[in-house]
Amino acid sequence: MNNLDSTIRQALIEFTEDVFAKTWWGKEREAVSLFAFGYLIKQCQQGHIFFDPAQVGIEVRVPQPDGLGSKREICKDLVIWSSPGATCWDTDNWPMAVLEWKANQDRIYAKDIAWLVAFSSSRPNFVGYAICLDLEKRNFRLSCTRVQQQRVQQAWLVL
């Protein structure tokens, strides 16, 4: 997961620097789209865990952890799959990473962290990121919490 962490970290740093240098403004979906297509997919490398742009899904369904609602699947902001074109409809296909975003907010939502913790409980190769982007008040720029195997790393990245 170290390679994926460094990939996510580098893409978030470049995204944040550009967005704030250009005083770009948008809401959550625009931020996710700009991040995915403008920064994240540029990090793809052959021989790396993240090697193909088709590993990325925006607003795609993933399996719902047990006990977190009646739906079997739920949409997540940005998902990175282990193989290109993968979906939750494939047998035993789990995302490698989920990035939950909040834009124009001043904090990461506790329910996003709780979902990532629950999802990570039986998936040792999964990592979750809860991202908060403060475009509106600009009291800070970006804060990211990392979750793996139910361990929460608050302020994993603060810019």
CSV table of N, CA, C and O in Angstrom, one decimal, residues 60-137:
chain,number,residue,atom,x,y,z
A,60,VAL,N,-19.2,5.3,-8.2
A,60,VAL,CA,-19.5,3.9,-8.6
A,60,VAL,C,-19.9,3.2,-7.3
A,60,VAL,O,-19.6,3.6,-6.2
A,61,ARG,N,-20.6,2.1,-7.5
A,61,ARG,CA,-21.1,1.3,-6.4
A,61,ARG,C,-20.0,0.4,-5.9
A,61,ARG,O,-19.2,-0.2,-6.6
A,62,VAL,N,-20.0,0.2,-4.5
A,62,VAL,CA,-19.2,-0.7,-3.8
A,62,VAL,C,-20.0,-1.5,-2.9
A,62,VAL,O,-21.1,-1.0,-2.5
A,63,PRO,N,-19.6,-2.7,-2.4
A,63,PRO,CA,-20.4,-3.4,-1.4
A,63,PRO,C,-20.5,-2.7,-0.1
A,63,PRO,O,-19.6,-2.0,0.3
A,64,GLN,N,-21.7,-2.7,0.4
A,64,GLN,CA,-22.0,-2.0,1.7
A,64,GLN,C,-21.5,-3.0,2.8
A,64,GLN,O,-21.8,-4.1,2.8
A,65,PRO,N,-20.7,-2.5,3.8
A,65,PRO,CA,-20.4,-3.3,5.0
A,65,PRO,C,-21.6,-3.7,5.7
A,65,PRO,O,-22.6,-3.0,5.8
A,66,ASP,N,-21.5,-4.9,6.3
A,66,ASP,CA,-22.6,-5.4,7.1
A,66,ASP,C,-23.0,-4.5,8.2
A,66,ASP,O,-22.1,-3.9,8.9
A,67,GLY,N,-24.3,-4.3,8.5
A,67,GLY,CA,-24.7,-3.5,9.6
A,67,GLY,C,-24.8,-2.0,9.3
A,67,GLY,O,-25.1,-1.2,10.3
A,68,LEU,N,-24.5,-1.5,8.1
A,68,LEU,CA,-24.5,-0.1,7.9
A,68,LEU,C,-25.6,0.4,6.9
A,68,LEU,O,-25.5,1.4,6.3
A,69,GLY,N,-26.6,-0.4,6.9
A,69,GLY,CA,-27.8,0.0,6.1
A,69,GLY,C,-28.4,-1.1,5.4
A,69,GLY,O,-27.9,-2.3,5.4
A,70,SER,N,-29.5,-0.9,4.7
A,70,SER,CA,-30.2,-2.0,4.1
A,70,SER,C,-29.8,-2.2,2.6
A,70,SER,O,-30.0,-3.3,2.1
A,71,LYS,N,-29.1,-1.3,2.0
A,71,LYS,CA,-28.6,-1.4,0.7
A,71,LYS,C,-27.4,-2.4,0.6
A,71,LYS,O,-26.5,-2.3,1.5
A,72,ARG,N,-27.4,-3.2,-0.4
A,72,ARG,CA,-26.3,-4.1,-0.6
A,72,ARG,C,-25.0,-3.4,-1.2
A,72,ARG,O,-23.9,-3.8,-1.0
A,73,GLU,N,-25.3,-2.4,-2.0
A,73,GLU,CA,-24.2,-1.6,-2.6
A,73,GLU,C,-24.5,-0.1,-2.3
A,73,GLU,O,-25.6,0.3,-2.1
A,74,ILE,N,-23.4,0.7,-2.3
A,74,ILE,CA,-23.6,2.1,-2.1
A,74,ILE,C,-22.6,2.8,-3.0
A,74,ILE,O,-21.5,2.3,-3.2
A,75,CYS,N,-22.9,4.0,-3.5
A,75,CYS,CA,-22.0,4.8,-4.3
A,75,CYS,C,-21.0,5.5,-3.5
A,75,CYS,O,-21.3,6.1,-2.4
A,76,LYS,N,-19.8,5.5,-4.0
A,76,LYS,CA,-18.7,6.2,-3.3
A,76,LYS,C,-18.1,7.2,-4.3
A,76,LYS,O,-18.1,7.0,-5.5
A,77,ASP,N,-17.5,8.3,-3.8
A,77,ASP,CA,-17.0,9.4,-4.6
A,77,ASP,C,-16.0,9.0,-5.6
A,77,ASP,O,-16.1,9.2,-6.8
A,78,LEU,N,-14.9,8.3,-5.2
A,78,LEU,CA,-13.9,7.9,-6.1
A,78,LEU,C,-13.4,6.6,-5.6
A,78,LEU,O,-13.1,6.4,-4.4
A,79,VAL,N,-13.3,5.6,-6.5
A,79,VAL,CA,-12.9,4.3,-6.2
A,79,VAL,C,-11.7,3.9,-7.1
A,79,VAL,O,-11.7,4.2,-8.3
A,80,ILE,N,-10.7,3.2,-6.5
A,80,ILE,CA,-9.6,2.6,-7.3
A,80,ILE,C,-9.7,1.1,-7.1
A,80,ILE,O,-9.6,0.6,-6.0
A,81,TRP,N,-9.9,0.5,-8.3
A,81,TRP,CA,-10.0,-1.0,-8.3
A,81,TRP,C,-8.6,-1.6,-8.6
A,81,TRP,O,-7.7,-1.0,-9.1
A,82,SER,N,-8.5,-2.9,-8.3
A,82,SER,CA,-7.2,-3.6,-8.5
A,82,SER,C,-7.0,-3.9,-10.0
A,82,SER,O,-5.8,-4.1,-10.4
A,83,SER,N,-8.0,-3.9,-10.8
A,83,SER,CA,-7.9,-4.2,-12.2
A,83,SER,C,-8.7,-3.2,-13.0
A,83,SER,O,-9.8,-2.7,-12.5
A,84,PRO,N,-8.3,-2.9,-14.2
A,84,PRO,CA,-9.1,-1.9,-15.1
A,84,PRO,C,-10.5,-2.4,-15.4
A,84,PRO,O,-10.7,-3.6,-15.6
A,85,GLY,N,-11.4,-1.5,-15.3
A,85,GLY,CA,-12.8,-1.9,-15.7
A,85,GLY,C,-13.6,-2.7,-14.6
A,85,GLY,O,-14.7,-3.2,-14.9
A,86,ALA,N,-13.0,-2.9,-13.5
A,86,ALA,CA,-13.6,-3.7,-12.5
A,86,ALA,C,-14.9,-3.0,-11.9
A,86,ALA,O,-15.0,-1.8,-12.0
A,87,THR,N,-15.8,-3.8,-11.4
A,87,THR,CA,-17.0,-3.3,-10.7
A,87,THR,C,-17.3,-4.2,-9.6
A,87,THR,O,-16.8,-5.3,-9.4
A,88,CYS,N,-18.3,-3.7,-8.7
A,88,CYS,CA,-18.7,-4.5,-7.6
A,88,CYS,C,-19.5,-5.7,-8.0
A,88,CYS,O,-19.8,-6.6,-7.2
A,89,TRP,N,-20.0,-5.7,-9.3
A,89,TRP,CA,-20.8,-6.8,-9.8
A,89,TRP,C,-19.9,-8.0,-10.1
A,89,TRP,O,-20.5,-9.1,-10.4
A,90,ASP,N,-18.6,-7.8,-10.2
A,90,ASP,CA,-17.7,-9.0,-10.4
A,90,ASP,C,-17.7,-9.8,-9.1
A,90,ASP,O,-17.6,-9.2,-8.0
A,91,THR,N,-17.6,-11.1,-9.2
A,91,THR,CA,-17.6,-11.9,-8.0
A,91,THR,C,-16.4,-11.6,-7.2
A,91,THR,O,-15.2,-11.6,-7.7
A,92,ASP,N,-16.6,-11.4,-5.9
A,92,ASP,CA,-15.5,-11.1,-4.9
A,92,ASP,C,-14.5,-10.0,-5.4
A,92,ASP,O,-13.3,-10.2,-5.2
A,93,ASN,N,-15.0,-9.0,-6.0
A,93,ASN,CA,-14.2,-7.9,-6.4
A,93,ASN,C,-14.3,-6.7,-5.4
A,93,ASN,O,-15.4,-6.2,-5.2
A,94,TRP,N,-13.3,-6.4,-4.7
A,94,TRP,CA,-13.3,-5.3,-3.7
A,94,TRP,C,-12.4,-4.2,-4.2
A,94,TRP,O,-11.3,-4.4,-4.8
A,95,PRO,N,-12.8,-3.0,-3.9
A,95,PRO,CA,-11.9,-1.9,-4.2
A,95,PRO,C,-10.6,-1.9,-3.5
A,95,PRO,O,-10.5,-2.4,-2.3
A,96,MET,N,-9.6,-1.4,-4.1
A,96,MET,CA,-8.3,-1.3,-3.5
A,96,MET,C,-8.3,0.0,-2.6
A,96,MET,O,-7.6,0.0,-1.5
A,97,ALA,N,-9.0,1.0,-3.0
A,97,ALA,CA,-9.1,2.2,-2.3
A,97,ALA,C,-10.4,2.9,-2.5
A,97,ALA,O,-11.0,2.8,-3.6
A,98,VAL,N,-10.9,3.7,-1.5
A,98,VAL,CA,-12.0,4.6,-1.7
A,98,VAL,C,-11.6,5.9,-1.2
A,98,VAL,O,-11.0,6.0,-0.1
A,99,LEU,N,-11.9,6.9,-1.9
A,99,LEU,CA,-11.6,8.3,-1.5
A,99,LEU,C,-13.0,9.0,-1.3
A,99,LEU,O,-13.7,9.2,-2.3
A,100,GLU,N,-13.3,9.4,-0.1
A,100,GLU,CA,-14.5,10.1,0.2
A,100,GLU,C,-14.2,11.6,0.3
A,100,GLU,O,-13.3,11.9,1.0
A,101,TRP,N,-14.9,12.4,-0.4
A,101,TRP,CA,-14.6,13.8,-0.5
A,101,TRP,C,-15.7,14.7,0.2
A,101,TRP,O,-16.9,14.3,0.1
A,102,LYS,N,-15.3,15.7,0.8
A,102,LYS,CA,-16.2,16.8,1.2
A,102,LYS,C,-15.5,18.1,0.7
A,102,LYS,O,-14.4,18.4,1.0
A,103,ALA,N,-16.3,18.9,-0.1
A,103,ALA,CA,-15.7,20.2,-0.5
A,103,ALA,C,-16.5,21.3,0.1
A,103,ALA,O,-17.7,21.2,0.3
A,104,ASN,N,-15.8,22.4,0.3
A,104,ASN,CA,-16.5,23.6,0.9
A,104,ASN,C,-17.0,23.3,2.3
A,104,ASN,O,-18.0,23.8,2.7
A,105,GLN,N,-16.3,22.4,3.0
A,105,GLN,CA,-16.6,22.1,4.4
A,105,GLN,C,-15.4,22.4,5.3
A,105,GLN,O,-14.3,22.5,4.8
A,106,ASP,N,-15.7,22.5,6.6
A,106,ASP,CA,-14.6,22.7,7.5
A,106,ASP,C,-14.1,21.5,8.3
A,106,ASP,O,-13.2,21.6,9.1
A,107,ARG,N,-14.7,20.4,7.9
A,107,ARG,CA,-14.2,19.2,8.7
A,107,ARG,C,-14.6,17.9,7.9
A,107,ARG,O,-15.4,17.9,7.0
A,108,ILE,N,-13.9,16.8,8.2
A,108,ILE,CA,-14.2,15.5,7.6
A,108,ILE,C,-15.3,14.9,8.4
A,108,ILE,O,-15.4,15.1,9.6
A,109,TYR,N,-16.3,14.3,7.7
A,109,TYR,CA,-17.5,13.8,8.4
A,109,TYR,C,-17.2,12.5,9.1
A,109,TYR,O,-16.6,11.6,8.6
A,110,ALA,N,-17.7,12.4,10.3
A,110,ALA,CA,-17.5,11.2,11.1
A,110,ALA,C,-18.1,10.0,10.5
A,110,ALA,O,-17.6,8.9,10.6
A,111,LYS,N,-19.2,10.1,9.8
A,111,LYS,CA,-19.9,9.0,9.1
A,111,LYS,C,-19.0,8.4,8.0
A,111,LYS,O,-19.0,7.3,7.7
A,112,ASP,N,-18.2,9.3,7.3
A,112,ASP,CA,-17.3,8.8,6.3
A,112,ASP,C,-16.2,8.0,6.9
A,112,ASP,O,-15.9,6.9,6.4
A,113,ILE,N,-15.7,8.4,8.0
A,113,ILE,CA,-14.7,7.7,8.7
A,113,ILE,C,-15.2,6.3,9.2
A,113,ILE,O,-14.6,5.3,9.0
A,114,ALA,N,-16.4,6.4,9.8
A,114,ALA,CA,-17.1,5.1,10.3
A,114,ALA,C,-17.3,4.1,9.1
A,114,ALA,O,-17.0,2.9,9.3
A,115,TRP,N,-17.7,4.6,8.0
A,115,TRP,CA,-17.9,3.7,6.8
A,115,TRP,C,-16.6,3.1,6.4
A,115,TRP,O,-16.5,1.9,6.2
A,116,LEU,N,-15.5,3.9,6.3
A,116,LEU,CA,-14.2,3.4,5.9
A,116,LEU,C,-13.7,2.4,6.9
A,116,LEU,O,-13.1,1.4,6.5
A,117,VAL,N,-13.9,2.7,8.2
A,117,VAL,CA,-13.4,1.7,9.2
A,117,VAL,C,-14.2,0.4,9.1
A,117,VAL,O,-13.5,-0.7,9.1
A,118,ALA,N,-15.5,0.5,8.9
A,118,ALA,CA,-16.3,-0.8,8.8
A,118,ALA,C,-15.9,-1.5,7.5
A,118,ALA,O,-15.7,-2.8,7.5
A,119,PHE,N,-15.7,-0.9,6.4
A,119,PHE,CA,-15.3,-1.5,5.2
A,119,PHE,C,-13.9,-2.2,5.3
A,119,PHE,O,-13.7,-3.2,4.7
A,120,SER,N,-13.0,-1.5,6.0
A,120,SER,CA,-11.6,-2.0,6.1
A,120,SER,C,-11.5,-3.2,7.1
A,120,SER,O,-10.4,-3.8,7.1
A,121,SER,N,-12.5,-3.4,7.9
A,121,SER,CA,-12.4,-4.4,8.9
A,121,SER,C,-12.1,-5.8,8.4
A,121,SER,O,-11.3,-6.6,9.1
A,122,SER,N,-12.5,-6.2,7.3
A,122,SER,CA,-12.2,-7.6,6.8
A,122,SER,C,-11.5,-7.5,5.4
A,122,SER,O,-11.4,-8.5,4.7
A,123,ARG,N,-10.9,-6.4,5.1
A,123,ARG,CA,-10.2,-6.3,3.9
A,123,ARG,C,-8.8,-5.7,4.1
A,123,ARG,O,-8.6,-4.5,4.1
A,124,PRO,N,-7.8,-6.5,4.4
A,124,PRO,CA,-6.5,-6.0,4.8
A,124,PRO,C,-5.7,-5.2,3.7
A,124,PRO,O,-4.9,-4.4,4.0
A,125,ASN,N,-6.1,-5.5,2.4
A,125,ASN,CA,-5.4,-4.8,1.3
A,125,ASN,C,-6.2,-3.5,0.9
A,125,ASN,O,-5.9,-3.0,-0.2
A,126,PHE,N,-7.1,-3.1,1.6
A,126,PHE,CA,-7.9,-1.9,1.3
A,126,PHE,C,-7.4,-0.7,2.1
A,126,PHE,O,-7.0,-0.8,3.3
A,127,VAL,N,-7.4,0.5,1.5
A,127,VAL,CA,-7.1,1.7,2.2
A,127,VAL,C,-8.2,2.7,1.8
A,127,VAL,O,-8.6,2.8,0.7
A,128,GLY,N,-8.6,3.5,2.8
A,128,GLY,CA,-9.6,4.5,2.6
A,128,GLY,C,-9.0,5.9,2.9
A,128,GLY,O,-8.2,6.0,3.8
A,129,TYR,N,-9.5,6.9,2.2
A,129,TYR,CA,-9.1,8.3,2.5
A,129,TYR,C,-10.3,9.1,2.6
A,129,TYR,O,-11.2,9.1,1.7
A,130,ALA,N,-10.4,9.9,3.6
A,130,ALA,CA,-11.5,10.9,3.8
A,130,ALA,C,-10.9,12.3,3.6
A,130,ALA,O,-10.0,12.6,4.4
A,131,ILE,N,-11.3,13.0,2.6
A,131,ILE,CA,-10.7,14.2,2.2
A,131,ILE,C,-11.7,15.4,2.4
A,131,ILE,O,-12.8,15.3,2.0
A,132,CYS,N,-11.1,16.4,2.9
A,132,CYS,CA,-11.9,17.7,3.1
A,132,CYS,C,-11.2,18.8,2.4
A,132,CYS,O,-10.0,19.0,2.7
A,133,LEU,N,-11.9,19.5,1.5
A,133,LEU,CA,-11.3,20.6,0.7
A,133,LEU,C,-12.0,21.8,1.1
A,133,LEU,O,-13.2,21.9,0.9
A,134,ASP,N,-11.3,22.8,1.6
A,134,ASP,CA,-11.9,24.1,2.1
A,134,ASP,C,-11.7,25.2,1.0
A,134,ASP,O,-10.9,26.0,1.1
A,135,LEU,N,-12.6,25.2,0.0
A,135,LEU,CA,-12.5,26.2,-1.1
A,135,LEU,C,-13.3,27.4,-0.7
A,135,LEU,O,-13.0,28.5,-1.2
A,136,GLU,N,-14.2,27.3,0.2
A,136,GLU,CA,-15.1,28.4,0.5
A,136,GLU,C,-14.5,29.4,1.5
A,136,GLU,O,-14.3,30.6,1.1
A,137,LYS,N,-14.2,28.9,2.7
A,137,LYS,CA,-13.7,29.8,3.7
A,137,LYS,C,-12.2,30.0,3.6
A,137,LYS,O,-11.6,31.0,4.0
